[in-house]
Amino acid sequence: MVGDSKVKKSSSSSSSSSSWSMATANITDSHKVRFKDHAITNQTVTLTLMSSSDKVFMSLNKKEIYRNLGDRGLHLVVLNQHTGKVMARQVFDTFSVGVEEEMVEFIDDVRDGRILVFAVLDEASKTYHGEGGTN
């Protein structure tokens, strides 16, 4: 099962030289999404995700859980639904032909109940034609 063995790391996912972070993004309580009829409790978590043409950043309760400054494609982070711990992470280079099968297999292997967080660095649909594709 994905998320119960080793965490997959990309070479640039833990770069600490970048100043791109929650502080520089100026994320505050006023930017939190509020859902109608959703009570904010002490068990509510805040997941922040920033995605652009050259970087991906994720934080949980203002603690960085993932950063990548160079691997293009679809970034997938698997979180434990109880603790928020990163169980697995994988980058799918969607410019490569056939990567959709690898991605579908990875997602199918994720244990039920886990939280999946997706982000895109650069572009992620241009060559994707498989299961769930838009072309």
XYZ file of C-alpha atoms in Angstrom:
135
model
C 0.000 0.000 0.000
C 1.200 3.489 -0.781
C 1.866 5.576 2.280
C 2.849 2.736 4.544
C 6.369 2.134 3.356
C 9.034 4.556 2.214
C 8.375 8.127 1.168
C 9.376 8.903 -2.392
C 11.447 12.058 -2.655
C 12.407 14.108 -5.648
C 15.839 15.651 -5.773
C 14.655 19.216 -5.290
C 11.724 18.668 -2.919
C 13.552 19.688 0.228
C 15.428 22.720 -0.990
C 15.818 25.141 1.885
C 17.606 27.819 -0.121
C 14.382 29.280 -1.463
C 12.640 32.016 0.461
C 9.260 30.947 -0.907
C 7.234 30.108 2.184
C 4.136 30.849 4.224
C 5.780 34.015 5.537
C 6.661 35.404 2.125
C 3.271 34.379 0.751
C 1.670 36.402 3.565
C -0.962 33.761 4.359
C -3.166 34.954 7.215
C -6.394 33.863 8.871
C -8.310 36.191 6.568
C -7.285 34.016 3.597
C -8.802 30.833 5.034
C -11.648 29.309 3.085
C -14.886 29.140 5.054
C -17.571 26.636 4.146
C -21.228 27.367 4.803
C -22.477 25.605 7.946
C -18.944 24.398 8.784
C -17.980 25.006 12.382
C -14.331 25.833 12.984
C -13.171 23.634 15.860
C -9.910 22.678 17.503
C -9.867 19.689 15.147
C -10.007 21.875 12.043
C -6.796 21.961 10.024
C -5.550 24.512 7.546
C -3.965 23.175 4.364
C -2.223 25.817 2.294
C -1.185 25.017 -1.245
C 0.664 27.273 -3.662
C 1.312 26.191 -7.218
C 2.873 28.057 -10.121
C 4.883 27.613 -13.282
C 8.079 26.977 -11.324
C 7.262 25.945 -7.747
C 4.913 23.988 -5.500
C 4.526 24.576 -1.763
C 2.228 22.874 0.772
C 1.776 23.458 4.471
C -0.468 21.963 7.114
C -1.342 24.220 10.057
C 1.402 26.628 8.920
C 4.074 23.893 9.011
C 5.739 23.144 5.689
C 5.061 19.588 4.514
C 6.229 19.780 0.896
C 8.234 22.051 -1.389
C 9.468 21.489 -4.921
C 11.232 24.047 -7.048
C 11.839 22.296 -10.315
C 10.088 19.034 -11.141
C 7.383 19.784 -13.708
C 4.090 17.946 -13.757
C 1.530 16.733 -11.252
C 2.673 16.590 -7.623
C 0.778 14.218 -5.349
C 1.202 14.134 -1.573
C -0.539 11.476 0.538
C -1.416 12.507 4.102
C -2.469 10.369 7.044
C -6.076 11.331 7.722
C -5.574 11.273 11.515
C -2.149 12.838 12.002
C -1.501 14.831 8.824
C 1.857 13.066 8.464
C 3.172 12.812 4.902
C 2.907 9.126 4.027
C 4.110 9.342 0.421
C 4.821 11.833 -2.310
C 5.358 11.458 -5.996
C 5.849 13.720 -9.011
C 4.335 12.608 -12.301
C 6.042 14.260 -15.279
C 2.953 14.693 -17.408
C 5.091 15.719 -20.384
C 6.186 12.064 -20.597
C 4.054 9.719 -22.667
C 2.282 7.004 -20.679
C 2.707 8.512 -17.221
C -1.061 8.417 -16.672
C -0.985 4.639 -16.133
C 1.693 5.060 -13.460
C -0.353 7.799 -11.785
C -3.599 5.795 -11.790
C -1.752 2.776 -10.352
C -0.195 4.937 -7.617
C -3.587 6.404 -6.650
C -5.268 2.988 -6.718
C -2.644 1.733 -4.237
C -3.324 4.484 -1.682
C -4.970 3.142 1.470
C -8.652 4.081 1.864
C -9.223 7.188 3.959
C -5.906 8.871 3.187
C -5.955 12.518 2.107
C -4.611 13.181 -1.388
C -3.248 16.637 -2.173
C -2.552 17.498 -5.808
C -0.625 20.461 -7.224
C 0.764 21.324 -10.639
C 4.147 22.775 -11.472
C 4.272 24.094 -15.046
C 1.504 22.230 -16.915
C -0.102 18.851 -16.286
C -2.663 18.038 -18.958
C -1.075 18.642 -22.347
C -0.136 15.013 -23.037
C -2.603 13.322 -20.694
C -5.253 11.266 -22.521
C -5.859 8.357 -20.166
C -8.286 7.549 -17.400
C -9.693 10.808 -16.104
C -8.063 12.799 -18.906
C -9.645 15.736 -20.677
C -8.294 15.227 -24.208
